[in-house]
Amino acid sequence: MVGTPRPQFVLFGSSIVQLSYSNGGWGAILSDIYARKADILLRGYYGWNSRRAVQVLDQVFPKDASVQPSLVVVYFGGNDSMGPHSSGLGPHVPLPEYKENMRKIAKHLQPFRFNTHYFLSSPPVNEEKIRGNARVIRQSSKTGVLYSGFFSELVRTNELCRQYSEGCIEVGKETGVKVIDLFTAFQNRDDWMNACFTDGVHLSEEGSKVVVEEILKVLKNAEWKPCLHWKSMPTEFSEDSPYDLVAADGKTTLNPSEWTFHREIQWD
């Protein structure tokens, strides 16, 4: 543990979370926005579904931990929504079980002392790009199943993403957990299919910007106290110092602790 503890924000989910520090990802952007304000902790696991998530809840979020997070952002559903494999293997989780797993996650997190937690719903996918990247040999016209040199019986469609996104939103309403509807947010961009993904599923820098914008919007409008929006949080070691850069008058110094001019986007 590093001294002068800051609030902790935990990102918990599958590859959308694990890769959130790659390609200008949303985790990296949040770490920049919250520099000197909060520590962004990554708990992302490539390929995971909600079934695996509920198995490790006590390990990732032990209820007797001396330090507990101020915010938890949870994303599962993309892998769950993949069509079932004929072998019974693979990441698919039936929609009713997925919803029950998300209820279990919400129930596990509710007793904690931290302010809040959010679910991210499944974003859409670029089906054409998925087919290209999977090097599809053929596709069943009846079932939509893709057969490729990499994957066996791959089924990943926007219709399935929609169903699981709506399932996540339903659980949020039942449990009182706020849900950020990424399925809708992405499609508010006219160019979302080409701009928001690296491979049709995982997020490009543009896709990550959509996620960050939605998270900041929710945090800004939330009623919890203290507010977790970055502009409302104190900045660590923000006092003026004679060791800062000297101003043009040659007599005073410039406090850089709140400078944001380096950012491509001046986030609200």
mmCIF file of C-alpha atoms in Angstrom, residues 16 26 73-76 119-125 161 165-166 168-169 179-189 192 196-197 203 207-215:
data_model
loop_
_atom_site.group_PDB
_atom_site.id
_atom_site.type_symbol
_atom_site.label_atom_id
_atom_site.label_comp_id
_atom_site.label_asym_id
_atom_site.label_seq_id
_atom_site.Cartn_x
_atom_site.Cartn_y
_atom_site.Cartn_z
ATOM 1 C CA ILE A 16 -13.633 -5.061 -22.479
ATOM 2 C CA TRP A 26 -11.294 3.815 -21.387
ATOM 3 C CA VAL A 73 -17.892 -0.525 -12.567
ATOM 4 C CA VAL A 74 -19.013 -4.004 -13.670
ATOM 5 C CA TYR A 75 -19.129 -5.316 -17.221
ATOM 6 C CA PHE A 76 -20.232 -8.835 -18.133
ATOM 7 C CA PHE A 119 -23.216 -2.027 -14.592
ATOM 8 C CA LEU A 120 -22.191 -1.504 -18.204
ATOM 9 C CA SER A 121 -24.557 -3.235 -20.607
ATOM 10 C CA SER A 122 -23.327 -5.159 -23.651
ATOM 11 C CA PRO A 123 -22.391 -2.873 -26.545
ATOM 12 C CA PRO A 124 -23.270 -3.817 -30.120
ATOM 13 C CA VAL A 125 -20.781 -5.567 -32.406
ATOM 14 C CA CYS A 161 -26.204 -8.337 -27.695
ATOM 15 C CA SER A 165 -28.131 -5.546 -22.789
ATOM 16 C CA GLU A 166 -31.836 -5.338 -22.042
ATOM 17 C CA CYS A 168 -28.736 -6.173 -17.713
ATOM 18 C CA ILE A 169 -30.931 -3.059 -17.677
ATOM 19 C CA VAL A 179 -26.875 0.703 -15.726
ATOM 20 C CA ILE A 180 -25.015 2.526 -18.486
ATOM 21 C CA ASP A 181 -26.689 1.442 -21.715
ATOM 22 C CA LEU A 182 -23.730 0.987 -24.060
ATOM 23 C CA PHE A 183 -25.852 -0.785 -26.673
ATOM 24 C CA THR A 184 -27.749 2.449 -27.267
ATOM 25 C CA ALA A 185 -24.873 4.859 -26.597
ATOM 26 C CA PHE A 186 -22.679 3.353 -29.309
ATOM 27 C CA GLN A 187 -25.411 3.423 -31.903
ATOM 28 C CA ASN A 188 -25.991 7.118 -31.317
ATOM 29 C CA ARG A 189 -22.887 7.574 -33.497
ATOM 30 C CA TRP A 192 -20.182 3.360 -34.790
ATOM 31 C CA CYS A 196 -15.722 2.013 -32.324
ATOM 32 C CA PHE A 197 -14.027 -1.395 -32.638
ATOM 33 C CA LEU A 203 -13.065 -1.245 -28.354
ATOM 34 C CA GLY A 207 -15.285 3.325 -28.704
ATOM 35 C CA SER A 208 -13.555 3.893 -25.392
ATOM 36 C CA LYS A 209 -14.344 7.598 -25.575
ATOM 37 C CA VAL A 210 -18.036 6.702 -25.724
ATOM 38 C CA VAL A 211 -17.653 4.621 -22.536
ATOM 39 C CA VAL A 212 -15.794 7.409 -20.711
ATOM 40 C CA GLU A 213 -18.348 10.018 -21.739
ATOM 41 C CA GLU A 214 -21.195 7.870 -20.425
ATOM 42 C CA ILE A 215 -19.443 7.070 -17.136
#
